[in-house]
């Protein structure tokens, strides 16, 4: 078979296969053109998820008739005034999008430059079918209809209208986050699905496009290293999702899906979230154009950094610094669903009046049909007695501390504290687990965790492969205060445990560490592996649910939480404390 030059229409269709994968990719290219044209408002209309119609209208600079014809030719663009492609500052620059879209759909372009008449040009699958004057306001309106109608081999691989609409919405959401100075609106089958005004604050725009609760459950990022800056918002670890679709990453204002950036986010949160949970972030990296290559993917969704280590360190360091500054904050607002589970119950029958009940507590006389808390106690039941402790000093005022002062304990698991503005409930095991982990991390940073030698070394029997994995990690575990020694083919000897853990179960600790190393030891870096091991140790050394604490112990736990970073969530990403504001409590009792 001889080599031949491909015809123009076939070249365009091949190029369309790289640029136009689905309606969302075509919509992305059209909206990027509108942004590059200097638009302040962009309106999008979709039909059948973009399969039937996509229309994008903007108030940008517009195009003259000759420019419209030139824009439909391959590799024609106004965004590269010279040959310095590395200095490109616009979202688009290839000059392939419009001719590629026009080769696989019916594309109509209407545009008007301010002070001139409007013009229209329609191209149907590569052939010009209409051209003439158009009555439109200054700006451009592009309508794409029947994507891949004449390319059935591509059409059959498109998904359902609902799935394509979701992809279109995701593309617009990311572009709208990148440019809070521009107003966006999107209609789907005549229904308004998205509308954000121009000139919004970046944090407000991100929350409007993701979750309104993000404003109260996030930290601001503002970090820099040399010429590279990082800004944006990052959700608290307790404000997480089951999938990673709420991670929005931008490089020089361009939405990207880059493995390096995603890995850096995961590394920053890795010891604060369970492995199947994902943070909510919107991060904006800005750096000189010479330090990043945006011309590595046809759809411009991937980038390549000249110094990837610097960018990764910037993201991990920036996120860590912001989350450390958040201290004990947690996504702790009581949800309406949780408040709805609280309910008042009808009062019982009046107890006999005038006589004593079991336990020697007399029941006061009641007026007819009068309700009382005494109604809830049957005549044969003893009255509940609170735990009394000697008061060596006056209890502190709740307003002095963010997490309040301890007032009691529920189910030997939850600490009840009173703060100046509400009621605080603390999961004592989850909170102490985080505190122990942070102590271990500080001790490791200072040279190692102190070990407590066992009076009688304990033998832990395991299978041979588990013993091999532990033996390979003996030096690292020793730095964390856990001293092990191989004791035959199927056992290890525990000679010392971390002093921070107190009297922990050595056998359970070593067994869990062996399982941890089996699951993640080969894929995690050394730092991540040690953090994972430290988290497992902290879980074994923390105060267990079911242990009764004194008031002094409860207050000591609250005070340490207030000064410990990340104490708002345990090592698995669950909240360690929640708060019921006074307003929430008043709602429960019908006062509001």
XYZ file of C-alpha atoms in Angstrom:
592
model
C 0.000 0.000 0.000
C 1.470 3.329 -1.072
C 1.682 6.414 1.156
C -0.818 9.154 0.346
C -1.639 12.599 1.631
C -4.930 12.596 3.538
C -7.719 14.922 2.397
C -8.524 17.973 4.484
C -11.920 16.745 5.757
C -10.368 13.463 6.966
C -7.519 15.322 8.667
C -10.088 17.427 10.515
C -11.991 14.344 11.652
C -8.802 12.743 12.950
C -7.955 15.949 14.810
C -11.497 15.998 16.192
C -10.866 12.577 17.676
C -8.055 14.075 19.778
C -9.784 17.312 20.785
C -13.498 16.384 20.846
C -13.989 13.203 22.827
C -17.523 13.988 24.030
C -19.853 17.000 24.384
C -18.054 18.138 27.539
C -14.722 18.477 25.725
C -16.337 20.528 22.938
C -18.065 22.726 25.524
C -14.774 23.236 27.360
C -13.075 24.475 24.173
C -15.915 26.884 23.359
C -16.026 28.357 26.858
C -12.233 28.734 26.928
C -12.488 30.725 23.684
C -15.064 32.989 25.331
C -12.779 33.544 28.342
C -9.814 34.330 26.087
C -12.007 36.848 24.225
C -12.295 38.940 27.409
C -15.904 38.073 28.275
C -17.374 39.192 31.602
C -20.507 37.041 31.285
C -20.867 33.644 29.633
C -24.215 31.916 29.108
C -24.425 28.211 28.206
C -27.481 26.274 27.028
C -27.555 22.473 26.622
C -30.059 20.004 25.208
C -29.923 16.271 25.994
C -26.698 16.640 27.923
C -25.037 18.403 24.973
C -25.717 15.539 22.548
C -28.388 17.498 20.675
C -27.224 21.082 21.207
C -24.594 23.203 22.901
C -24.865 26.996 22.750
C -22.322 29.402 24.252
C -22.909 33.178 24.291
C -20.462 35.776 25.572
C -19.939 39.543 25.638
C -16.285 39.402 24.571
C -14.472 41.287 21.850
C -16.218 39.520 18.950
C -14.895 38.728 15.445
C -15.122 40.441 12.077
C -16.486 38.410 9.104
C -13.014 37.678 7.733
C -11.839 36.509 11.164
C -14.783 34.116 11.463
C -13.775 32.414 8.217
C -10.142 32.275 9.310
C -11.032 30.877 12.759
C -12.581 27.825 11.052
C -9.293 26.920 9.407
C -6.871 24.569 11.146
C -4.034 26.073 13.176
C -5.362 29.612 12.885
C -5.339 31.511 16.173
C -4.999 35.023 17.598
C -3.433 33.772 20.825
C 0.154 33.350 19.639
C 1.341 36.719 18.328
C 4.882 35.302 17.955
C 6.647 31.941 18.097
C 7.155 31.938 21.887
C 4.705 29.134 22.734
C 6.259 28.763 26.180
C 4.959 32.247 27.074
C 1.327 31.523 26.217
C -0.992 33.164 28.752
C -4.369 32.119 27.294
C -6.319 28.897 27.814
C -6.269 28.029 24.117
C -3.460 28.358 21.615
C -3.532 25.431 19.175
C -6.142 26.758 16.723
C -7.686 23.283 16.335
C -10.906 23.389 18.344
C -13.340 25.180 15.997
C -12.409 23.348 12.749
C -12.367 20.027 14.622
C -15.834 20.617 16.089
C -17.169 21.869 12.747
C -15.981 18.672 11.013
C -18.162 16.384 13.200
C -21.252 18.534 13.859
C -23.333 21.441 12.567
C -21.590 24.569 13.881
C -23.036 28.085 13.659
C -20.929 31.106 14.637
C -22.537 34.525 15.126
C -20.250 37.360 16.155
C -20.167 41.133 16.275
C -17.383 43.588 17.020
C -18.465 46.709 18.893
C -19.240 49.485 16.435
C -19.764 47.082 13.502
C -22.466 44.796 12.120
C -22.838 41.159 13.158
C -22.031 38.221 10.863
C -23.075 34.563 10.714
C -21.381 31.498 9.284
C -22.673 27.878 9.445
C -20.547 24.816 8.745
C -22.232 21.390 8.517
C -19.726 18.557 9.077
C -16.966 20.418 7.277
C -19.007 22.124 4.526
C -20.049 25.794 4.605
C -23.849 25.880 4.165
C -24.834 29.424 5.210
C -23.288 32.866 5.610
C -24.670 36.351 6.058
C -25.556 39.226 8.404
C -26.716 38.498 11.957
C -28.525 40.642 14.508
C -26.788 40.011 17.827
C -25.346 42.205 20.611
C -21.568 42.717 20.749
C -19.823 39.446 21.443
C -20.069 35.928 20.053
C -22.678 33.167 20.061
C -21.671 29.651 18.954
C -24.180 26.838 18.527
C -23.145 23.212 18.000
C -25.808 20.676 17.004
C -25.827 16.953 16.279
C -22.365 15.997 17.518
C -21.128 12.837 15.710
C -24.492 12.376 13.924
C -22.591 11.475 10.749
C -19.887 9.533 12.540
C -21.817 6.573 13.986
C -18.608 4.820 15.008
C -17.980 7.678 17.471
C -21.617 8.309 18.373
C -22.191 4.817 19.730
C -19.433 5.284 22.303
C -21.088 8.334 23.875
C -22.859 7.763 27.172
C -26.401 8.584 28.257
C -27.621 12.209 28.208
C -27.529 12.267 32.002
C -23.888 11.136 32.148
C -22.850 13.590 29.409
C -24.637 16.398 31.221
C -22.728 15.577 34.421
C -19.436 15.780 32.491
C -20.463 19.146 30.999
C -21.397 20.484 34.428
C -18.034 19.396 35.849
C -16.166 21.169 33.037
C -18.095 24.427 33.564
C -17.723 24.225 37.334
C -13.938 24.031 37.024
C -13.731 26.922 34.562
C -16.022 29.040 36.737
C -13.793 28.409 39.756
C -10.728 29.471 37.790
C -12.307 32.821 36.879
C -14.406 34.271 39.726
C -14.266 37.630 37.913
C -16.552 36.237 35.172
C -20.253 35.462 35.548
C -21.454 32.049 34.363
C -24.922 30.630 33.784
C -25.930 27.213 32.477
C -29.340 25.972 31.351
C -30.136 22.351 30.610
C -33.303 21.586 28.654
C -34.707 24.982 29.616
C -33.936 24.632 33.338
C -31.411 26.900 35.058
C -28.801 24.579 36.600
C -26.001 27.006 37.511
C -25.667 30.736 37.959
C -22.816 32.673 39.568
C -22.352 36.450 39.333
C -19.117 38.131 38.225
C -16.663 39.638 40.687
C -17.067 37.094 43.484
C -14.460 36.314 46.110
C -12.609 33.113 45.211
C -13.579 31.258 48.416
C -17.239 32.231 47.961
C -17.174 31.091 44.321
C -15.629 27.725 45.238
C -18.223 27.144 47.981
C -21.071 28.114 45.647
C -19.928 25.524 43.113
C -19.197 22.706 45.570
C -20.869 22.874 48.974
C -22.103 25.956 50.824
C -20.884 24.415 54.084
C -17.300 24.586 52.791
C -17.042 28.255 53.851
C -17.350 27.307 57.534
C -15.390 24.055 57.266
C -12.280 25.066 55.351
C -9.013 26.939 55.725
C -7.532 29.525 53.370
C -4.267 28.712 51.615
C -1.690 31.417 50.893
C 1.814 30.024 50.489
C 4.846 30.809 48.350
C 8.294 29.483 47.552
C 10.329 31.745 45.322
C 8.355 32.579 42.177
C 5.805 29.788 42.791
C 2.663 30.607 44.777
C -0.191 28.488 46.090
C -3.576 29.815 47.123
C -7.121 28.522 47.407
C -9.247 26.741 49.999
C -8.851 23.346 51.643
C -11.572 21.523 53.528
C -10.941 20.353 57.072
C -10.065 16.661 57.228
C -13.445 15.907 58.799
C -15.154 17.596 55.826
C -14.406 14.811 53.352
C -15.983 12.777 50.550
C -16.092 9.142 49.529
C -14.751 9.917 46.047
C -12.133 12.356 44.780
C -14.449 14.365 42.514
C -14.299 17.404 44.820
C -10.609 18.082 44.212
C -10.119 21.034 41.863
C -6.587 21.848 40.756
C -5.458 24.785 38.620
C -2.105 25.805 37.167
C -1.824 29.427 36.000
C -5.627 29.600 35.890
C -5.932 26.430 33.789
C -7.985 23.487 35.171
C -5.798 20.385 35.123
C -5.975 16.765 36.235
C -2.373 16.019 37.076
C -1.108 12.952 38.934
C 1.654 14.919 40.619
C -0.788 17.420 42.108
C -3.297 14.745 43.150
C -0.518 12.772 44.818
C 0.678 15.866 46.672
C -2.829 16.494 48.046
C -3.099 12.878 49.146
C 0.309 13.119 50.823
C -0.673 16.251 52.742
C -3.809 14.614 54.167
C -2.530 11.036 54.400
C -2.362 10.734 58.205
C -5.596 12.662 58.794
C -8.011 10.708 56.577
C -9.052 7.093 56.208
C -7.731 5.574 52.988
C -11.181 5.454 51.401
C -11.971 9.120 52.121
C -10.897 12.145 50.085
C -10.502 15.848 50.970
C -12.346 18.756 49.387
C -9.831 21.228 47.958
C -9.543 23.939 45.327
C -5.874 24.803 44.817
C -4.416 27.413 42.466
C -0.729 27.147 41.574
C 0.838 30.136 39.818
C 4.365 30.066 38.437
C 6.315 31.579 35.527
C 5.379 30.201 32.121
C 8.943 29.062 31.546
C 8.610 26.655 34.511
C 5.633 24.709 33.138
C 4.819 23.085 29.795
C 1.107 23.190 28.940
C 1.580 21.715 25.466
C 1.724 18.046 26.478
C -1.904 16.970 25.940
C -4.324 17.623 23.046
C -7.066 18.707 25.441
C -4.608 20.748 27.576
C -5.718 18.943 30.760
C -2.205 17.865 31.759
C 0.940 19.861 32.378
C 4.613 19.119 32.955
C 6.700 21.004 35.511
C 10.373 21.773 35.113
C 10.858 21.205 38.876
C 8.113 18.801 40.005
C 9.707 18.360 43.443
C 9.346 22.074 44.164
C 5.654 22.070 43.213
C 4.902 18.932 45.233
C 6.713 20.342 48.262
C 4.847 23.623 47.883
C 1.451 21.874 47.939
C 2.278 19.545 50.828
C 3.896 22.337 52.836
C 1.131 24.844 52.135
C -1.658 22.441 53.036
C 0.148 21.256 56.163
C 0.797 24.806 57.349
C -2.841 25.824 56.860
C -4.211 22.689 58.526
C -1.766 23.063 61.429
C -3.016 26.620 61.928
C -6.584 25.288 62.070
C -5.677 23.658 65.411
C -8.591 21.777 66.951
C -11.164 22.887 64.366
C -13.528 20.222 63.083
C -16.484 20.006 60.725
C -18.725 19.856 63.771
C -21.948 21.681 62.936
C -25.025 19.691 63.881
C -26.876 18.659 60.739
C -30.678 18.970 60.448
C -30.857 15.183 60.098
C -28.986 14.699 63.373
C -31.123 17.268 65.176
C -34.221 15.550 63.792
C -33.380 12.369 65.683
C -33.883 14.241 68.970
C -37.494 14.214 70.031
C -39.552 14.907 73.110
C -41.534 11.991 74.539
C -44.896 12.180 76.275
C -44.852 12.351 80.030
C -45.867 9.224 81.908
C -48.639 8.766 84.442
C -48.370 10.819 87.641
C -46.612 9.050 90.483
C -48.368 8.590 93.804
C -48.187 11.787 95.788
C -47.316 12.365 99.377
C -45.530 9.047 100.002
C -41.924 7.993 99.715
C -40.604 6.026 96.780
C -37.826 3.430 96.913
C -34.597 5.139 97.860
C -36.158 7.498 100.373
C -36.920 10.365 97.968
C -40.393 11.796 98.634
C -42.571 12.705 95.693
C -43.945 16.261 95.944
C -47.696 16.757 95.711
C -48.881 17.628 92.223
C -51.722 19.745 91.002
C -54.282 17.860 88.844
C -53.051 17.163 85.298
C -49.746 18.860 86.091
C -46.645 17.302 84.428
C -43.373 16.895 86.248
C -40.014 15.195 85.828
C -41.093 12.968 88.724
C -43.633 11.451 86.344
C -40.857 9.643 84.534
C -39.778 7.580 87.575
C -41.900 4.520 88.494
C -42.612 4.087 92.160
C -40.358 1.032 92.408
C -37.263 2.561 90.738
C -34.388 4.240 92.534
C -33.621 7.818 91.593
C -30.473 8.224 89.430
C -27.495 9.402 91.426
C -24.793 11.549 89.790
C -21.112 10.820 90.330
C -19.820 13.167 93.037
C -16.194 14.224 93.345
C -14.494 16.516 95.858
C -14.143 20.070 94.600
C -10.597 21.128 95.432
C -10.961 24.363 93.469
C -13.751 26.350 91.915
C -14.591 25.017 88.429
C -13.266 27.239 85.627
C -15.558 29.460 83.621
C -16.595 27.962 80.212
C -15.872 31.224 78.410
C -12.170 30.874 79.164
C -11.681 27.880 76.838
C -12.755 27.169 73.226
C -13.826 23.607 74.067
C -15.366 24.598 77.381
C -15.110 22.770 80.707
C -16.099 19.190 81.422
C -19.492 18.673 83.065
C -19.776 14.909 82.845
C -19.408 11.726 80.846
C -21.963 9.763 78.838
C -21.740 5.988 78.328
C -18.152 6.131 79.612
C -17.245 7.177 76.064
C -18.285 10.783 75.433
C -17.230 13.835 77.426
C -19.916 16.483 77.903
C -18.472 19.982 78.148
C -20.058 23.418 78.447
C -18.597 26.240 76.361
C -19.533 29.890 76.252
C -21.746 29.411 73.195
C -23.084 25.885 73.472
C -22.626 22.237 74.394
C -19.562 20.258 73.286
C -19.488 16.457 72.965
C -16.063 14.808 72.716
C -15.284 11.231 71.677
C -12.600 10.469 74.264
C -11.005 7.577 72.340
C -10.848 9.406 68.997
C -9.506 12.574 70.636
C -6.834 10.845 72.689
C -5.801 8.757 69.671
C -4.960 11.958 67.768
C -3.146 13.440 70.766
C -0.981 10.332 71.164
C -0.147 10.358 67.443
C 0.915 14.012 67.562
C 3.071 13.331 70.630
C 4.757 10.453 68.801
C 5.374 12.602 65.730
C 6.957 15.326 67.851
C 9.113 12.766 69.643
C 10.233 11.267 66.318
C 11.143 14.729 65.029
C 13.207 15.309 68.193
C 15.259 12.145 67.733
C 13.068 9.198 68.666
C 10.286 7.960 70.912
C 11.228 6.932 74.439
C 10.893 3.181 75.046
C 9.632 1.417 78.158
C 11.366 -1.917 78.664
C 9.091 -4.786 79.639
C 9.933 -6.601 82.836
C 9.193 -9.888 81.071
C 9.563 -9.843 77.271
C 6.409 -11.018 75.515
C 6.414 -13.614 72.737
C 3.987 -12.952 69.872
C 3.343 -15.833 67.485
C 2.681 -14.946 63.815
C 3.024 -16.621 60.455
C 6.483 -16.607 58.931
C 5.793 -13.963 56.276
C 4.456 -11.551 58.916
C 7.576 -12.133 61.027
C 9.745 -11.437 57.975
C 8.009 -8.118 57.349
C 8.431 -7.045 60.963
C 12.068 -8.144 61.031
C 12.798 -5.985 57.986
C 11.370 -2.961 59.861
C 13.052 -3.554 63.249
C 15.380 -0.475 63.033
C 12.519 1.848 62.055
C 10.212 0.480 64.745
C 12.979 0.914 67.331
C 13.038 4.657 66.556
C 9.384 4.667 67.521
C 10.025 2.964 70.842
C 8.984 -0.559 69.830
C 11.889 -2.981 70.267
C 11.390 -6.354 68.563
C 13.594 -9.388 68.129
C 13.113 -12.399 65.887
C 12.269 -15.446 68.026
C 12.307 -18.419 65.702
C 10.549 -18.764 62.346
C 7.011 -18.082 63.616
C 7.389 -15.598 66.480
C 8.839 -12.253 67.521
C 9.909 -11.122 70.963
C 8.680 -7.756 72.265
C 11.311 -6.272 74.591
C 10.042 -2.680 74.858
C 7.014 -0.633 73.883
C 6.689 3.144 73.387
C 6.473 4.841 76.764
C 3.701 7.090 75.430
C 1.417 4.077 75.064
C 1.528 3.060 78.705
C 0.281 -0.432 79.422
C -0.917 -1.261 75.919
C -1.630 -4.736 74.589
C 1.725 -5.687 73.038
C 0.367 -8.733 71.233
C -2.518 -6.843 69.632
C -0.201 -3.977 68.698
C 2.356 -6.216 66.951
C -0.365 -8.189 65.172
C -1.975 -5.025 63.809
C 1.404 -3.655 62.717
C 2.126 -6.861 60.784
C -1.228 -6.535 59.001
C -0.541 -2.850 58.289
C 2.822 -3.599 56.713
C 1.323 -6.422 54.651
C -1.353 -4.158 53.192
C 0.653 -1.003 52.511
C 4.338 -1.640 53.206
C 5.342 -2.146 49.583
C 3.540 0.788 48.016
C 3.974 3.605 50.525
C 7.078 5.717 50.891
C 9.194 5.397 54.044
C 7.644 8.531 55.593
C 4.110 7.381 54.853
C 4.869 3.923 56.184
C 6.176 5.311 59.476
C 3.161 7.621 59.848
C 0.852 4.678 59.221
C 2.660 2.615 61.849
C 2.560 5.522 64.306
C -1.189 5.847 63.764
C -1.677 2.160 64.546
C 0.420 2.510 67.695
C -1.527 5.597 68.770
C -4.814 3.727 68.397
C -3.570 1.033 70.802
C -2.209 3.551 73.309
C -5.219 5.859 73.522
C -7.921 6.044 76.157
C -10.464 3.394 75.295
C -14.191 3.906 75.052
C -15.747 2.537 78.251
C -13.142 3.972 80.612
C -14.490 6.267 83.302
C -12.502 9.498 83.565
C -12.340 11.941 86.421
C -13.334 15.562 85.841
C -9.675 16.570 86.087
C -8.738 14.003 83.415
C -11.525 15.197 81.144
C -10.473 18.841 81.469
C -6.827 17.924 80.861
C -7.856 16.168 77.643
C -9.838 19.224 76.503
C -6.961 21.610 77.232
C -4.480 19.476 75.296
C -6.862 19.271 72.350
C -7.014 23.069 72.196
C -3.256 23.373 71.670
C -2.639 20.286 69.497
C -2.717 20.530 65.667
C -5.300 18.399 63.851
C -7.051 17.451 67.106
C -10.406 18.109 65.446
C -10.231 14.725 63.739
C -8.907 11.305 64.680
C -6.303 9.384 62.676
C -9.064 8.019 60.426
C -10.637 11.372 59.514
C -13.630 11.145 61.858
C -14.487 14.174 64.016
C -13.309 14.070 67.624
C -15.842 16.618 68.832
C -19.104 18.229 67.814
C -20.917 21.268 69.132
C -24.573 22.067 69.685
C -24.901 25.846 69.635
C -27.332 27.508 71.973
C -29.580 28.114 68.959
C -29.628 24.383 68.143
C -30.504 23.514 71.731
C -33.296 26.076 71.756
C -34.698 24.531 68.574
C -34.778 21.115 70.228
C -36.919 22.520 73.047
C -39.175 24.521 70.730
C -37.929 27.886 71.924
C -37.120 28.948 68.357
